Amino acid sequence: MSESPLKQDSERVLIDREDRDSINTFACAALPIRNRGLSRLRLIKNVRLETRVELFRGSGTGSGQFGIDELPNYVNRDEDLIKHDIPLLKEASKLPAFDCYSLRRAVRSSGIDVEATEVLSLSEEKKRELANHMRNLTRPLVRHVFGDGEMDITDPRNLRDIMQMADKAAAKRKLEELSAVLESDLDTLPSVLEDYGDAFLSLGYYRSYLNLIVPRVKEQHVWIEETIERGSFRKGDPAIKRMKQVSSAIDHLVKSVVERFREFDQRTVFDWETLTIEEFRQAREQILEHQATLAEILCGLTVKIYEWRSRFTKKNVGIQQRVDFVLSDLQPGLDHLLKVESSAPRF
């Protein structure tokens, strides 16, 4: 696991790559906290979609969680903790998800002060994982400019490099034409493309979570149906209806998000020969408009699917334990997620 250094109180604090790239965890050290005891803790979204402080997580031991107000019971209680750090963490806890794109919006809109600026972008390792998503943008662009579709550019910042390589007359002419279409010049064109490339990369990031969720949701649907069939329920037991509603709600959320990505697939592929500034701006704006709801939905589904998988890997878990989990852990927050998805921007 790679880590990125953050200087704080003359010490080196390490922020795990996991927390930089995660949609549901956030290192407390990324905020300008003053209590040193917080530097190794993190905020998480749990299975009930609550924000909690996580003290530990381990295979076989689960996750040790507590509320932000309970921090004085676990770290040194001082004035900084009470008057500065706890209010700061409570403000951060309002975020619906903890991915870097959600953090950027928080920095811009709510004024949350993020001290570790590197958490506002994905790690280099994560960008390499998402390489195929970036190729969908960069290969057609490189082919248009250089006539070479094999050049591999996976980081939006590297779009600047291809501009500097344009020493051939034909490539330079195409870049000048593209600059004119996008109402920029050769000096600012890299920044324009980099800005769009970052938005495009966010789609790849969210899609990577969706790709992990889809097959698990299918498994979970079968698991819930099996629980209903094997359970000793009285006729008309409301638990049966509630469990079916949970399965249906999760299925609906996934299908709706999948449909959104199908729309993006149709709208974010450019014909660079006929591109207009309206098409370019509209595609970027659509991605940005969808980021917040995609983050919240995928964060919620991710923690629910992860918790289900981690708790029920063994086949011999009792039926009542299954029922309790569906009703007390899977169900909470689903109504809210359904409202978020129904309010998402339309194409």
mmCIF file of N, CA and C in Angstrom, residues 134-193:
data_model
loop_
_atom_site.group_PDB
_atom_site.id
_atom_site.type_symbol
_atom_site.label_atom_id
_atom_site.label_comp_id
_atom_site.label_asym_id
_atom_site.label_seq_id
_atom_site.Cartn_x
_atom_site.Cartn_y
_atom_site.Cartn_z
ATOM 1 N N MET A 134 -9.224 6.243 -19.434
ATOM 2 C CA MET A 134 -8.618 7.440 -20.021
ATOM 3 C C MET A 134 -8.286 7.229 -21.493
ATOM 4 N N ARG A 135 -7.961 6.002 -21.863
ATOM 5 C CA ARG A 135 -7.618 5.741 -23.269
ATOM 6 C C ARG A 135 -8.794 6.045 -24.199
ATOM 7 N N ASN A 136 -10.004 5.887 -23.685
ATOM 8 C CA ASN A 136 -11.176 6.197 -24.501
ATOM 9 C C ASN A 136 -11.194 7.652 -24.938
ATOM 10 N N LEU A 137 -10.562 8.506 -24.149
ATOM 11 C CA LEU A 137 -10.465 9.922 -24.515
ATOM 12 C C LEU A 137 -9.182 10.221 -25.270
ATOM 13 N N THR A 138 -8.064 9.738 -24.739
ATOM 14 C CA THR A 138 -6.772 10.177 -25.269
ATOM 15 C C THR A 138 -6.406 9.540 -26.602
ATOM 16 N N ARG A 139 -6.753 8.293 -26.814
ATOM 17 C CA ARG A 139 -6.360 7.657 -28.074
ATOM 18 C C ARG A 139 -6.989 8.329 -29.296
ATOM 19 N N PRO A 140 -8.313 8.607 -29.279
ATOM 20 C CA PRO A 140 -8.864 9.326 -30.435
ATOM 21 C C PRO A 140 -8.235 10.703 -30.623
ATOM 22 N N LEU A 141 -7.910 11.378 -29.512
ATOM 23 C CA LEU A 141 -7.284 12.693 -29.609
ATOM 24 C C LEU A 141 -5.883 12.584 -30.212
ATOM 25 N N VAL A 142 -5.092 11.644 -29.709
ATOM 26 C CA VAL A 142 -3.730 11.468 -30.221
ATOM 27 C C VAL A 142 -3.760 11.046 -31.687
ATOM 28 N N ARG A 143 -4.697 10.180 -32.033
ATOM 29 C CA ARG A 143 -4.817 9.748 -33.429
ATOM 30 C C ARG A 143 -5.176 10.937 -34.320
ATOM 31 N N HIS A 144 -6.041 11.796 -33.831
ATOM 32 C CA HIS A 144 -6.457 12.971 -34.598
ATOM 33 C C HIS A 144 -5.276 13.912 -34.839
ATOM 34 N N VAL A 145 -4.466 14.112 -33.804
ATOM 35 C CA VAL A 145 -3.369 15.080 -33.909
ATOM 36 C C VAL A 145 -2.143 14.486 -34.570
ATOM 37 N N PHE A 146 -1.765 13.270 -34.186
ATOM 38 C CA PHE A 146 -0.506 12.691 -34.636
ATOM 39 C C PHE A 146 -0.665 11.540 -35.619
ATOM 40 N N GLY A 147 -1.916 11.055 -35.783
ATOM 41 C CA GLY A 147 -2.095 9.896 -36.652
ATOM 42 C C GLY A 147 -1.585 8.628 -36.014
ATOM 43 N N ASP A 148 -1.449 8.624 -34.684
ATOM 44 C CA ASP A 148 -0.905 7.475 -33.954
ATOM 45 C C ASP A 148 -1.839 7.144 -32.805
ATOM 46 N N GLY A 149 -2.583 6.065 -32.946
ATOM 47 C CA GLY A 149 -3.539 5.681 -31.918
ATOM 48 C C GLY A 149 -2.968 4.805 -30.840
ATOM 49 N N GLU A 150 -1.681 4.503 -30.910
ATOM 50 C CA GLU A 150 -1.078 3.589 -29.943
ATOM 51 C C GLU A 150 -0.391 4.327 -28.795
ATOM 52 N N MET A 151 -0.201 5.627 -28.923
ATOM 53 C CA MET A 151 0.433 6.376 -27.853
ATOM 54 C C MET A 151 -0.437 6.287 -26.603
ATOM 55 N N ASP A 152 0.159 5.908 -25.488
ATOM 56 C CA ASP A 152 -0.611 5.592 -24.283
ATOM 57 C C ASP A 152 -0.526 6.737 -23.280
ATOM 58 N N ILE A 153 -1.623 7.404 -23.035
ATOM 59 C CA ILE A 153 -1.682 8.489 -22.061
ATOM 60 C C ILE A 153 -2.812 8.175 -21.099
ATOM 61 N N THR A 154 -2.454 7.985 -19.831
ATOM 62 C CA THR A 154 -3.449 7.543 -18.856
ATOM 63 C C THR A 154 -3.713 8.571 -17.761
ATOM 64 N N ASP A 155 -2.930 9.640 -17.730
ATOM 65 C CA ASP A 155 -3.087 10.670 -16.720
ATOM 66 C C ASP A 155 -3.467 11.967 -17.416
ATOM 67 N N PRO A 156 -4.539 12.643 -16.966
ATOM 68 C CA PRO A 156 -4.934 13.900 -17.612
ATOM 69 C C PRO A 156 -3.799 14.906 -17.717
ATOM 70 N N ARG A 157 -2.907 14.912 -16.711
ATOM 71 C CA ARG A 157 -1.804 15.873 -16.759
ATOM 72 C C ARG A 157 -0.847 15.607 -17.903
ATOM 73 N N ASN A 158 -0.817 14.355 -18.361
ATOM 74 C CA ASN A 158 0.088 14.014 -19.462
ATOM 75 C C ASN A 158 -0.413 14.501 -20.811
ATOM 76 N N LEU A 159 -1.657 14.983 -20.841
ATOM 77 C CA LEU A 159 -2.142 15.565 -22.086
ATOM 78 C C LEU A 159 -1.280 16.761 -22.483
ATOM 79 N N ARG A 160 -0.697 17.417 -21.486
ATOM 80 C CA ARG A 160 0.188 18.548 -21.755
ATOM 81 C C ARG A 160 1.422 18.090 -22.525
ATOM 82 N N ASP A 161 1.886 16.882 -22.265
ATOM 83 C CA ASP A 161 3.092 16.380 -22.920
ATOM 84 C C ASP A 161 2.907 16.231 -24.429
ATOM 85 N N ILE A 162 1.707 15.787 -24.834
ATOM 86 C CA ILE A 162 1.526 15.579 -26.271
ATOM 87 C C ILE A 162 1.484 16.903 -27.021
ATOM 88 N N MET A 163 1.100 17.963 -26.314
ATOM 89 C CA MET A 163 1.126 19.273 -26.953
ATOM 90 C C MET A 163 2.566 19.691 -27.255
ATOM 91 N N GLN A 164 3.463 19.386 -26.335
ATOM 92 C CA GLN A 164 4.866 19.780 -26.487
ATOM 93 C C GLN A 164 5.590 18.926 -27.529
ATOM 94 N N MET A 165 5.013 17.791 -27.870
ATOM 95 C CA MET A 165 5.638 16.910 -28.862
ATOM 96 C C MET A 165 5.257 17.299 -30.286
ATOM 97 N N ALA A 166 4.381 18.270 -30.403
ATOM 98 C CA ALA A 166 3.852 18.609 -31.729
ATOM 99 C C ALA A 166 4.849 19.460 -32.527
ATOM 100 N N ASP A 167 5.932 18.846 -32.979
ATOM 101 C CA ASP A 167 6.926 19.594 -33.744
ATOM 102 C C ASP A 167 6.728 19.434 -35.248
ATOM 103 N N LYS A 168 5.848 18.511 -35.640
ATOM 104 C CA LYS A 168 5.577 18.344 -37.061
ATOM 105 C C LYS A 168 4.537 19.364 -37.501
ATOM 106 N N ALA A 169 4.684 19.853 -38.691
ATOM 107 C CA ALA A 169 3.806 20.906 -39.201
ATOM 108 C C ALA A 169 2.345 20.476 -39.189
ATOM 109 N N ALA A 170 2.074 19.240 -39.614
ATOM 110 C CA ALA A 170 0.687 18.768 -39.682
ATOM 111 C C ALA A 170 0.074 18.674 -38.291
ATOM 112 N N ALA A 171 0.841 18.182 -37.316
ATOM 113 C CA ALA A 171 0.338 18.063 -35.950
ATOM 114 C C ALA A 171 0.084 19.434 -35.348
ATOM 115 N N LYS A 172 1.022 20.358 -35.589
ATOM 116 C CA LYS A 172 0.859 21.703 -35.050
ATOM 117 C C LYS A 172 -0.377 22.377 -35.653
ATOM 118 N N ARG A 173 -0.607 22.155 -36.938
ATOM 119 C CA ARG A 173 -1.775 22.752 -37.588
ATOM 120 C C ARG A 173 -3.063 22.219 -36.971
ATOM 121 N N LYS A 174 -3.111 20.907 -36.712
ATOM 122 C CA LYS A 174 -4.318 20.336 -36.115
ATOM 123 C C LYS A 174 -4.535 20.852 -34.694
ATOM 124 N N LEU A 175 -3.452 21.051 -33.965
ATOM 125 C CA LEU A 175 -3.579 21.590 -32.617
ATOM 126 C C LEU A 175 -4.075 23.032 -32.649
ATOM 127 N N GLU A 176 -3.599 23.790 -33.617
ATOM 128 C CA GLU A 176 -4.059 25.173 -33.766
ATOM 129 C C GLU A 176 -5.551 25.202 -34.111
ATOM 130 N N GLU A 177 -5.969 24.278 -34.977
ATOM 131 C CA GLU A 177 -7.388 24.197 -35.338
ATOM 132 C C GLU A 177 -8.230 23.807 -34.125
ATOM 133 N N LEU A 178 -7.723 22.839 -33.340
ATOM 134 C CA LEU A 178 -8.440 22.401 -32.146
ATOM 135 C C LEU A 178 -8.520 23.539 -31.127
ATOM 136 N N SER A 179 -7.434 24.302 -30.990
ATOM 137 C CA SER A 179 -7.426 25.453 -30.086
ATOM 138 C C SER A 179 -8.503 26.452 -30.475
ATOM 139 N N ALA A 180 -8.620 26.702 -31.768
ATOM 140 C CA ALA A 180 -9.627 27.653 -32.247
ATOM 141 C C ALA A 180 -11.037 27.154 -31.942
ATOM 142 N N VAL A 181 -11.273 25.855 -32.165
ATOM 143 C CA VAL A 181 -12.595 25.281 -31.897
ATOM 144 C C VAL A 181 -12.949 25.407 -30.418
ATOM 145 N N LEU A 182 -11.949 25.197 -29.546
ATOM 146 C CA LEU A 182 -12.193 25.222 -28.104
ATOM 147 C C LEU A 182 -11.963 26.612 -27.513
ATOM 148 N N GLU A 183 -11.844 27.599 -28.381
ATOM 149 C CA GLU A 183 -11.708 28.994 -27.966
ATOM 150 C C GLU A 183 -10.555 29.185 -26.995
ATOM 151 N N SER A 184 -9.402 28.616 -27.351
ATOM 152 C CA SER A 184 -8.191 28.776 -26.557
ATOM 153 C C SER A 184 -7.036 29.049 -27.508
ATOM 154 N N ASP A 185 -5.816 28.885 -27.038
ATOM 155 C CA ASP A 185 -4.643 28.977 -27.905
ATOM 156 C C ASP A 185 -3.713 27.836 -27.549
ATOM 157 N N LEU A 186 -2.591 27.733 -28.235
ATOM 158 C CA LEU A 186 -1.698 26.595 -28.014
ATOM 159 C C LEU A 186 -1.159 26.567 -26.588
ATOM 160 N N ASP A 187 -1.033 27.724 -25.958
ATOM 161 C CA ASP A 187 -0.512 27.759 -24.597
ATOM 162 C C ASP A 187 -1.542 27.275 -23.571
ATOM 163 N N THR A 188 -2.804 27.604 -23.801
ATOM 164 C CA THR A 188 -3.839 27.240 -22.821
ATOM 165 C C THR A 188 -4.566 25.949 -23.167
ATOM 166 N N LEU A 189 -4.376 25.458 -24.399
ATOM 167 C CA LEU A 189 -5.052 24.228 -24.811
ATOM 168 C C LEU A 189 -4.765 23.046 -23.879
ATOM 169 N N PRO A 190 -3.508 22.839 -23.458
ATOM 170 C CA PRO A 190 -3.255 21.714 -22.537
ATOM 171 C C PRO A 190 -4.093 21.783 -21.271
ATOM 172 N N SER A 191 -4.256 22.980 -20.713
ATOM 173 C CA SER A 191 -5.054 23.123 -19.493
ATOM 174 C C SER A 191 -6.525 22.813 -19.755
ATOM 175 N N VAL A 192 -7.032 23.246 -20.928
ATOM 176 C CA VAL A 192 -8.418 22.979 -21.288
ATOM 177 C C VAL A 192 -8.649 21.479 -21.391
ATOM 178 N N LEU A 193 -7.756 20.785 -22.083
ATOM 179 C CA LEU A 193 -7.896 19.339 -22.255
ATOM 180 C C LEU A 193 -7.654 18.600 -20.944
#
